[in-house]
Coordinates of C-alpha atoms and ligand atoms in Angstrom, one line a residue:
X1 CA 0.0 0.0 0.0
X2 CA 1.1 3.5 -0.6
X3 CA 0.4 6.5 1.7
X4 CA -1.2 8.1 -1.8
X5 CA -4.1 5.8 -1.8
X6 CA -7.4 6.0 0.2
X7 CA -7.6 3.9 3.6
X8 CA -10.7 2.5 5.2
X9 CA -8.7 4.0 8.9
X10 CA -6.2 6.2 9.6
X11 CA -4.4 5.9 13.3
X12 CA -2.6 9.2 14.2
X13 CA -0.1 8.3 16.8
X14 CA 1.5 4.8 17.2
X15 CA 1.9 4.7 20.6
X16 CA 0.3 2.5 22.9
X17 CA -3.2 3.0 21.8
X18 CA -2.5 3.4 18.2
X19 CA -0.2 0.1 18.1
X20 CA -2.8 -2.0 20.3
X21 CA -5.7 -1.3 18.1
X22 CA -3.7 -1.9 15.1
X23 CA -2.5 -5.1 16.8
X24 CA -5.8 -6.5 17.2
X25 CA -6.5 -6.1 13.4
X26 CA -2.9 -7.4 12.6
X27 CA -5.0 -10.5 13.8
X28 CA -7.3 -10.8 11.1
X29 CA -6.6 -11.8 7.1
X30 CA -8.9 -9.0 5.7
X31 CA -8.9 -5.9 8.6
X32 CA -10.0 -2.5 7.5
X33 CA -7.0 -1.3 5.3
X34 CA -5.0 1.0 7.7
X35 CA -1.9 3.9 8.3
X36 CA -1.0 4.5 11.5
X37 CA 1.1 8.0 11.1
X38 CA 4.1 8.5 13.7
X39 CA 7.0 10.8 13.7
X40 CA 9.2 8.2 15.9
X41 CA 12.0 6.9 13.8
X42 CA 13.0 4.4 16.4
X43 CA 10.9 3.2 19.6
X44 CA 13.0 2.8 22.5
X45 CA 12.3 1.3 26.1
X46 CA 10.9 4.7 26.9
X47 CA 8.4 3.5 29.8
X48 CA 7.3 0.9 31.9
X49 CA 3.4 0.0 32.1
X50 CA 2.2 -0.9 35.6
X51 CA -1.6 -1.3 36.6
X52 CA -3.3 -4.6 37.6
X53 CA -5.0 -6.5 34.6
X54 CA -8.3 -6.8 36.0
X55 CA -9.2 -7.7 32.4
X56 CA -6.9 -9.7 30.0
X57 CA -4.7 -8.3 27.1
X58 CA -2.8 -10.0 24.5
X59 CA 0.3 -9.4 26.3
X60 CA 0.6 -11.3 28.9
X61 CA 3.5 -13.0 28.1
X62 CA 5.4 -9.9 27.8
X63 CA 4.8 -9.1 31.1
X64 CA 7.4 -8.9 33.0
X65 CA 6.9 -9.3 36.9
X66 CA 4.0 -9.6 39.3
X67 CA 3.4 -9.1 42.5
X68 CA 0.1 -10.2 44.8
X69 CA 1.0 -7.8 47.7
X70 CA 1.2 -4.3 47.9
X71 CA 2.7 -1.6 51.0
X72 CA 1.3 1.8 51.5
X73 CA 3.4 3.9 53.8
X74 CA 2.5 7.3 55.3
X75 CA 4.2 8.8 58.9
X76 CA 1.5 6.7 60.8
X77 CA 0.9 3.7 59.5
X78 CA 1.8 1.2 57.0
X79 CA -0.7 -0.9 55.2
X80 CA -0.6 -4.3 53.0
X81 CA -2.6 -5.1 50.7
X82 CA -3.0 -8.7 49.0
X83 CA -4.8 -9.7 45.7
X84 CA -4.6 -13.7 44.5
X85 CA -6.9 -12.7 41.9
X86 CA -5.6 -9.2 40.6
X87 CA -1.4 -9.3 40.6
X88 CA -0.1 -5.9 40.0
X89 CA 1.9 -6.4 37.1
X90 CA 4.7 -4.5 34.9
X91 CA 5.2 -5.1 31.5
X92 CA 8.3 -2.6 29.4
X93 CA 7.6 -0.8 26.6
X94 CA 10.0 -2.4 24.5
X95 CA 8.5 -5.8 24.8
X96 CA 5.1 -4.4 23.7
X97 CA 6.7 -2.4 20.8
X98 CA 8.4 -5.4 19.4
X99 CA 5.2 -8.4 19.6
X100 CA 3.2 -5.2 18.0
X101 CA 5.4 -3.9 15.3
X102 CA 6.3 -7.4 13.9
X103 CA 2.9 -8.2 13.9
X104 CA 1.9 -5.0 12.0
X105 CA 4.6 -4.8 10.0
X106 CA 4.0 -8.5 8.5
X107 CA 0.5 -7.7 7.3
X108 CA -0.5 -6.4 3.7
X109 CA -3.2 -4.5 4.8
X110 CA -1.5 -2.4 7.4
X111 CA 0.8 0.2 6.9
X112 CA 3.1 2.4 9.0
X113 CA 4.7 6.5 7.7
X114 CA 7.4 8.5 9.9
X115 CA 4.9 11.8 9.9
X116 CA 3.7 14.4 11.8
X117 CA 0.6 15.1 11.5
X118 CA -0.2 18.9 11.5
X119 CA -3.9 19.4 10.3
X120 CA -7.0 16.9 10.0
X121 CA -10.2 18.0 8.1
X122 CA -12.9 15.8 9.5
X123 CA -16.1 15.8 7.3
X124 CA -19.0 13.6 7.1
X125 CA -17.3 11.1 4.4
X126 CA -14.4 10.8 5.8
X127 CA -10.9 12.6 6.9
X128 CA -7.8 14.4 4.6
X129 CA -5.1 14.7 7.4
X130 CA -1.6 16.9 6.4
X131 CA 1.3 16.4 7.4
X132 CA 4.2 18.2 8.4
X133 CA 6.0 17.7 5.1
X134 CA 2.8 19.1 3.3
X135 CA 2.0 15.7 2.0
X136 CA -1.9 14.8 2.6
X137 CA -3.3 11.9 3.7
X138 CA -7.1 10.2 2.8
X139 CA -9.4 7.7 4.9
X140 CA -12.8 7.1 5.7
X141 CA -12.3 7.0 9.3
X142 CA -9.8 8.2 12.2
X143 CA -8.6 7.6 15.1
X144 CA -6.4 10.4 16.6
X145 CA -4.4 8.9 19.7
X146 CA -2.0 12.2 19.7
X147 CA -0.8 13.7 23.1
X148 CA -2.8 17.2 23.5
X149 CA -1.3 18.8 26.5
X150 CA -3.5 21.7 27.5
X151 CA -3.1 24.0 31.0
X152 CA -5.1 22.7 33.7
X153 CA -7.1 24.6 36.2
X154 CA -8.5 23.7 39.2
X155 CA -9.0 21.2 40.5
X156 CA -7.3 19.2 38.3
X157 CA -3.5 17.9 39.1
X158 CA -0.2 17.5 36.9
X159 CA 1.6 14.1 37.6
X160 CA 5.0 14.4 37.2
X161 CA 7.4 11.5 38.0
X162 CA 11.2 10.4 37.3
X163 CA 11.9 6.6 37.6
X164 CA 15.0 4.9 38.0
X165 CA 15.7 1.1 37.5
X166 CA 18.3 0.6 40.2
X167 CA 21.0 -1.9 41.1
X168 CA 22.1 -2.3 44.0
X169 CA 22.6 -4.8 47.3
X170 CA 20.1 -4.9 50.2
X171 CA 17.1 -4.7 47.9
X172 CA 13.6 -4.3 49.4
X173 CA 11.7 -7.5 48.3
X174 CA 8.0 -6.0 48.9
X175 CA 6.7 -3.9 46.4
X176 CA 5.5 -0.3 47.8
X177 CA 2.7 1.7 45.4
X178 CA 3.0 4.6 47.7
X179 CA 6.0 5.5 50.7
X180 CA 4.7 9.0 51.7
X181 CA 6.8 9.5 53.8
X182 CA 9.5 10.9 51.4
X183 CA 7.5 14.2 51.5
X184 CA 8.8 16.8 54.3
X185 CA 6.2 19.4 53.4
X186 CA 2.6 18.0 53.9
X187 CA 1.2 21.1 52.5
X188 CA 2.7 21.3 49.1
X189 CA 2.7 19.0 46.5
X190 CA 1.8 15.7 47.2
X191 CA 5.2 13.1 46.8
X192 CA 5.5 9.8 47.2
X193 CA 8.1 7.0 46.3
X194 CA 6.9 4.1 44.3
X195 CA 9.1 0.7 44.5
X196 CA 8.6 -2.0 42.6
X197 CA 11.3 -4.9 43.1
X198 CA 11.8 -7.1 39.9
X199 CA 14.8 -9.4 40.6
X200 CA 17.1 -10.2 43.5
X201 CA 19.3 -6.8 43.5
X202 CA 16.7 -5.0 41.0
X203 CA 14.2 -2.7 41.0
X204 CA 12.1 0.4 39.9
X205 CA 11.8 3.3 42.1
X206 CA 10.1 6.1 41.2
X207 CA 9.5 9.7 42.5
X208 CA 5.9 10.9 41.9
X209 CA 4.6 14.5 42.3
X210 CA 1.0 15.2 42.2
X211 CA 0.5 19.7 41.9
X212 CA 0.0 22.4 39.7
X213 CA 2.0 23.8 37.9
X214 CA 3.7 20.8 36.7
X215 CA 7.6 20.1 38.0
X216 CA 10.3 19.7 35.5
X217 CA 11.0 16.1 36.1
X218 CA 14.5 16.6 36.2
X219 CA 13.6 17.9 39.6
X220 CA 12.3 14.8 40.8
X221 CA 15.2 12.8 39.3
X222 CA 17.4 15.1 41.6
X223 CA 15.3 14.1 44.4
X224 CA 15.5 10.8 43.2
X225 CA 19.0 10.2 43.3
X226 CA 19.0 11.5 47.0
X227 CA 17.4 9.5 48.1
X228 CA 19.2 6.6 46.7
X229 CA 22.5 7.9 48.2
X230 CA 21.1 7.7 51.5
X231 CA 18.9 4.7 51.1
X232 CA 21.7 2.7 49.8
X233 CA 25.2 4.3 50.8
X234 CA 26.9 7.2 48.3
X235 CA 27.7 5.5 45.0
X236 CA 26.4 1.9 46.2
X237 CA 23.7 2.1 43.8
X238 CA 23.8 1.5 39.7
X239 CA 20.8 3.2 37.3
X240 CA 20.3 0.8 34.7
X241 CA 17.4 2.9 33.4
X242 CA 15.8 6.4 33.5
X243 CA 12.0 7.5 32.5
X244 CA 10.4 10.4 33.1
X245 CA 6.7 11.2 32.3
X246 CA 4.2 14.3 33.1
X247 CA 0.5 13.2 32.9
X248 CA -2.6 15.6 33.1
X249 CA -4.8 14.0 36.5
X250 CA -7.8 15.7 34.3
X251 CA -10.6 14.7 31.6
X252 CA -10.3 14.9 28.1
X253 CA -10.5 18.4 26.2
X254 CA -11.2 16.5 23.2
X255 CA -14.2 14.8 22.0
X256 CA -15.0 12.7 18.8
X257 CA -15.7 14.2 15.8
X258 CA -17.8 13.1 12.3
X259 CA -15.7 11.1 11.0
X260 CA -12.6 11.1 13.6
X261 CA -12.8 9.6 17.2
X262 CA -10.2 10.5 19.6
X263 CA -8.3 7.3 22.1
X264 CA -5.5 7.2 24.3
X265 CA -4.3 8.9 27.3
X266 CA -5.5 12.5 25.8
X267 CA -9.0 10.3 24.7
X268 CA -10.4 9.7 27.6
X269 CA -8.3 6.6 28.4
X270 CA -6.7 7.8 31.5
X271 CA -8.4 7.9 34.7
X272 CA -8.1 11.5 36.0
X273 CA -7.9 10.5 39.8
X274 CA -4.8 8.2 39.1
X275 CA -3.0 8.5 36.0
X276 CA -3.5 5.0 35.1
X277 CA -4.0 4.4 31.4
X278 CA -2.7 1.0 30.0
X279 CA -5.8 -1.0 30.8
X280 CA -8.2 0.6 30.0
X281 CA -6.3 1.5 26.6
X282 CA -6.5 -2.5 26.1
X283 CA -10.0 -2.3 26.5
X284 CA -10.7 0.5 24.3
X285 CA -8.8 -1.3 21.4
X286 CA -10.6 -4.4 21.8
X287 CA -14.1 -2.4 21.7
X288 CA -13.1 -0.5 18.7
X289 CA -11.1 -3.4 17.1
X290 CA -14.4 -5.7 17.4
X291 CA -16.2 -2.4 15.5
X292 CA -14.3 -2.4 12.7
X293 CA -13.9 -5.5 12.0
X294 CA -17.5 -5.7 12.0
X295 CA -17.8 -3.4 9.3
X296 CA -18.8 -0.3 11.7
X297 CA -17.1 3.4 13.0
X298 CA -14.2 3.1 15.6
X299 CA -15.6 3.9 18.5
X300 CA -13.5 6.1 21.7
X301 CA -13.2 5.2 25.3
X302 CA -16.0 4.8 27.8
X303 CA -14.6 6.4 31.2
X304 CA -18.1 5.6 32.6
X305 CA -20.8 8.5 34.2
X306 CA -20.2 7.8 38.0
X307 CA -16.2 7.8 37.8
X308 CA -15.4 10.6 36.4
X309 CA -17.7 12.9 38.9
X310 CA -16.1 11.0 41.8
X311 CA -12.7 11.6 40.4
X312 CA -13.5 15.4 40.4
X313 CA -14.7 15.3 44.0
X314 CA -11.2 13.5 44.9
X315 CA -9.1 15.7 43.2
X316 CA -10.9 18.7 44.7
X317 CA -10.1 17.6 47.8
X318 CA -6.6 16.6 46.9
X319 CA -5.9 19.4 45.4
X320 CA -7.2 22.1 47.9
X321 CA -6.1 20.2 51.1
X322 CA -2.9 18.2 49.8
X323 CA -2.0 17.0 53.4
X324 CA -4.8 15.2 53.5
X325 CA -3.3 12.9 50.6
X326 CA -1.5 10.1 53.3
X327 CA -4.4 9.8 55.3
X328 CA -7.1 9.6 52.7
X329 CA -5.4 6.6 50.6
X330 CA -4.4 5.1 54.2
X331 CA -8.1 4.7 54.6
X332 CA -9.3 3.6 51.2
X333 CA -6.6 0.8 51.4
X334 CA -7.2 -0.4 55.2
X335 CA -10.8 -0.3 54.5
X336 CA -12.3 -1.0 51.1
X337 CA -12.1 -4.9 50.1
X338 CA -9.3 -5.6 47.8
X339 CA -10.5 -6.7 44.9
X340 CA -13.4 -4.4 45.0
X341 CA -11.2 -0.8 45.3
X342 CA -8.8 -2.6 42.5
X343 CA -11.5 -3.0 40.3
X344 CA -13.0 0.7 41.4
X345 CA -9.5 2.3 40.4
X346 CA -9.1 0.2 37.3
X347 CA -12.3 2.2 36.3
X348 CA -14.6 -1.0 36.2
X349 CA -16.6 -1.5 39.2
X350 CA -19.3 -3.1 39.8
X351 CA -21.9 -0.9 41.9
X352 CA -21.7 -2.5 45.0
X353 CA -17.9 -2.1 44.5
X354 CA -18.2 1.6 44.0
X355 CA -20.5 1.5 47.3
X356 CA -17.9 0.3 48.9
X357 CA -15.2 1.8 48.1
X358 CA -17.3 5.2 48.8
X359 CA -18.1 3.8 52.2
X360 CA -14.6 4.1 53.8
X361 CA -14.0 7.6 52.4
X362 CA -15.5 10.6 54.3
X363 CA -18.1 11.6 51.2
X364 CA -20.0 13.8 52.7
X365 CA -17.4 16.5 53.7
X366 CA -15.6 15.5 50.5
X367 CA -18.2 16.5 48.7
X368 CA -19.6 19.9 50.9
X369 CA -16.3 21.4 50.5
X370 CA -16.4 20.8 46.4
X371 CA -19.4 22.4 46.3
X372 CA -18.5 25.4 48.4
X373 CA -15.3 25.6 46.0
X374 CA -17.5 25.3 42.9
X375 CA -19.9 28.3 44.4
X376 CA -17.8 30.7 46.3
X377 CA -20.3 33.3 46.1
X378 CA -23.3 30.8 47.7
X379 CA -22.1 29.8 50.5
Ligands
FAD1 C1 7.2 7.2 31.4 C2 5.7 6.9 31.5 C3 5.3 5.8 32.3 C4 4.0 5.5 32.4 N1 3.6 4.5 33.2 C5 2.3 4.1 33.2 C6 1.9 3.0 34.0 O1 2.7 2.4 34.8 N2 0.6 2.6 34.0 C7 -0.3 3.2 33.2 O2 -1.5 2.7 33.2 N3 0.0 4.3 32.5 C8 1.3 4.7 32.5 N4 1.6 5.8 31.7 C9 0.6 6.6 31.0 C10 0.1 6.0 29.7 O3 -0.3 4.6 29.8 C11 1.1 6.1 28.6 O4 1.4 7.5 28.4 C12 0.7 5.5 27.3 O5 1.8 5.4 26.5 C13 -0.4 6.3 26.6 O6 -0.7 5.8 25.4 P1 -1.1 6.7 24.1 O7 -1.1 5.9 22.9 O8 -2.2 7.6 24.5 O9 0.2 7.8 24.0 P2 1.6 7.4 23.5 O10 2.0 6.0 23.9 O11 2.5 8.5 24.1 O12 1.5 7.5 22.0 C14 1.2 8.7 21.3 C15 2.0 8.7 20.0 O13 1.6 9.9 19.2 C16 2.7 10.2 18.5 N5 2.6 11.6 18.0 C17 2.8 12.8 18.7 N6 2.5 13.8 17.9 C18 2.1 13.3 16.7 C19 1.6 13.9 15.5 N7 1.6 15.3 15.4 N8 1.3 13.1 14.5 C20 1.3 11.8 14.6 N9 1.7 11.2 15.7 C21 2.1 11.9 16.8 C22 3.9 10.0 19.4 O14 5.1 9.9 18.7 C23 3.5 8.7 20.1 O15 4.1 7.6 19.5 C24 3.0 6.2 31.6 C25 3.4 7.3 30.8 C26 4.8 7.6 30.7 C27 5.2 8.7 29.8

């Protein structure tokens, strides 16, 4: 195929949503003929997917640890969790970028172009997307997986983090999703440590800031490092690996348009209370690869109607009262069932899960002091 002809879909962005959707159709003999556009001329080991795989992907061979138990630390008290059912798992990037790019690249009907893409005209019959290089591009649908960083306002959070994969003696062997007690202002930005063990004398520690404006991650990298000095004796550690990320904690400021539906992160893919992403990405490309292949539109992410209003009460809170960050995960992990706040942050609870989850939070506080943020003048 040739990036002159007509497609039946054009994926902007071959990232993780564009390559998973475009893996599911690398499954089939006759998919929907397809060009994903990215400007990457190589794909690296550029980040490490983490989240707990409360339904299945095609890549669970790729993954590449698990763990059943889970620590959250704040100055008071430390909590475990334990899942049989739902093992937090980690899976590299650059496992995911080689099963999906041989897969893609072996197929007739799929096709990839190094391009940016700088303008899409979206019309009832179908979309003309330009690139940077002035070139122009036809399909009769699109899906448009680009990043679309936009300023945030309140209450909505940046998430900035810099992880190291560190090497080093003495180990911890239990994996911690959140150590609060690495931050020495409670009333700033929230930070925590995240450590995730992989191997005897391996693992990935991370340094995660949740505020407004956003911090340069080399920032936290600094921090970072620190912290490693003094965890593990100056010079007594090795970085085998560096990532750095900055998420929007917020909805999507896009929506679908005639004949263009937007995915990913920036599409409503990310839950805005926790930055998680990679599930529910998989989910989205099995919906919208099950469309097309039946002949329909793709379709964009579902974040659900009860979620996303909860997530806005949360981060109100979070972000107007960020000291209460410690103890207001403390209680949702001592108290909510397992399984049921795993499912509730993986965005797919069940109703009585959401109850219960919504149970061990103080809601109705929560949700007076939103209000009287969202009505200064009322109340
Ligand atoms: C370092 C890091 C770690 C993360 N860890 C986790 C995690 O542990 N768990 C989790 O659930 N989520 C995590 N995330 C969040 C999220 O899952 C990832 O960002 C994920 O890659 C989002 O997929 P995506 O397809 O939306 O975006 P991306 O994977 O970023 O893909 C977007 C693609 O669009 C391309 N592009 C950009 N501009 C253009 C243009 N003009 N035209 C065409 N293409 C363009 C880019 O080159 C890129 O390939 C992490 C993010 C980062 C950055």
């Amino acid at each position: 195929m040739s990036v002159g002809e007509t497609f039946d879909l054009v994926i902007l962005g071959g990232g993780c949503a564009g390559l998973s959707l475009a893996y599911r159709l690398a499954q089939h003999d006759r998919p929907p003929r397809t060009l994903i556009i990215d400007p990457r001329s190589e794909y690296t080991n550029d980040r490490t997917w983490c989240g707990w795989p409360v339904t299945t992907h095609p890549f669970q061979d790729d993954v590449r640890a698990r763990w059943h138990r889970l620590t959250l630390h704040t100055h008071q008290a430390s909590t475990t969790v334990e899942s049989r059912r739902y093992p937090y798992e980690m899976l590299e990037a650059e496992r995911f970028y080689a099963r999906t790019l041989e897969a893609i690249d072996a197929h007739p009907c799929i096709t990839r172009h190094q391009g940016r893409a700088v303008a899409i005209e979206d019309r009832e019959d179908g979309v003309t997307v330009t690139l940077e290089d002035g070139e122009t591009i036809q399909a009769r649908f699109g899906v448009d997986t680009r990043p679309h960083p936009q300023p945030l306002s309140s209450p909505w959070l940046w998430q900035d983090f810099a992880g190291i994969n560190v090497r080093a003696d003495n180990m911890p062997q239990s994996a911690e999703l959140m150590d609060f007690r690495v931050g020495d202002d409670p009333h700033a930005d929230i930070d925590f440590l995240y450590v995730l063990p992989y191997a005897p004398d391996q693992a990935l520690f991370e340094w995660t800031r949740f505020g407004r404006p956003p911090t340069d991650p080399a920032t936290l990298e600094r921090a970072l490092e620190d912290h490693l000095e003094v965890r593990f004796g100056a010079g007594c550690w090795q970085a085998l690996r560096r990532e750095t990320g900055t998420l929007p904690m917020a909805p999507p400021t896009r929506t679908a348009g005639r004949s263009m539906v937007v995915a990913g992160a920036y599409g409503g893919s990310m839950r805005a209370a926790t930055g998680y992403a990679f599930h529910a990405i998989q989910r989205w490309a099995d919906d919208c690869a099950a469309a097309l292949l039946a002949g329909h539109p793709p379709v964009g992410a579902r974040p659900g109607r009860i979620l996303p209003h909860l997530d806005h009460i949360f981060m109100s809170t979070l972000a107007r009262h960020p000291e209460r960050a410690p103890e207001l995960y403390q209680l949702l992990f001592e108290k909510a069932p397992t399984d049921r706040l795993i499912r509730f942050l993986s965005g797919v609870p069940s109703a009585r899960d959401t109850l219960s989850v919504m149970n061990t939070l103080p809601w109705a506080p929560l949700i007076k002091s939103t209000i009287r943020h969202a009505l200064p003048h009322k109340m």
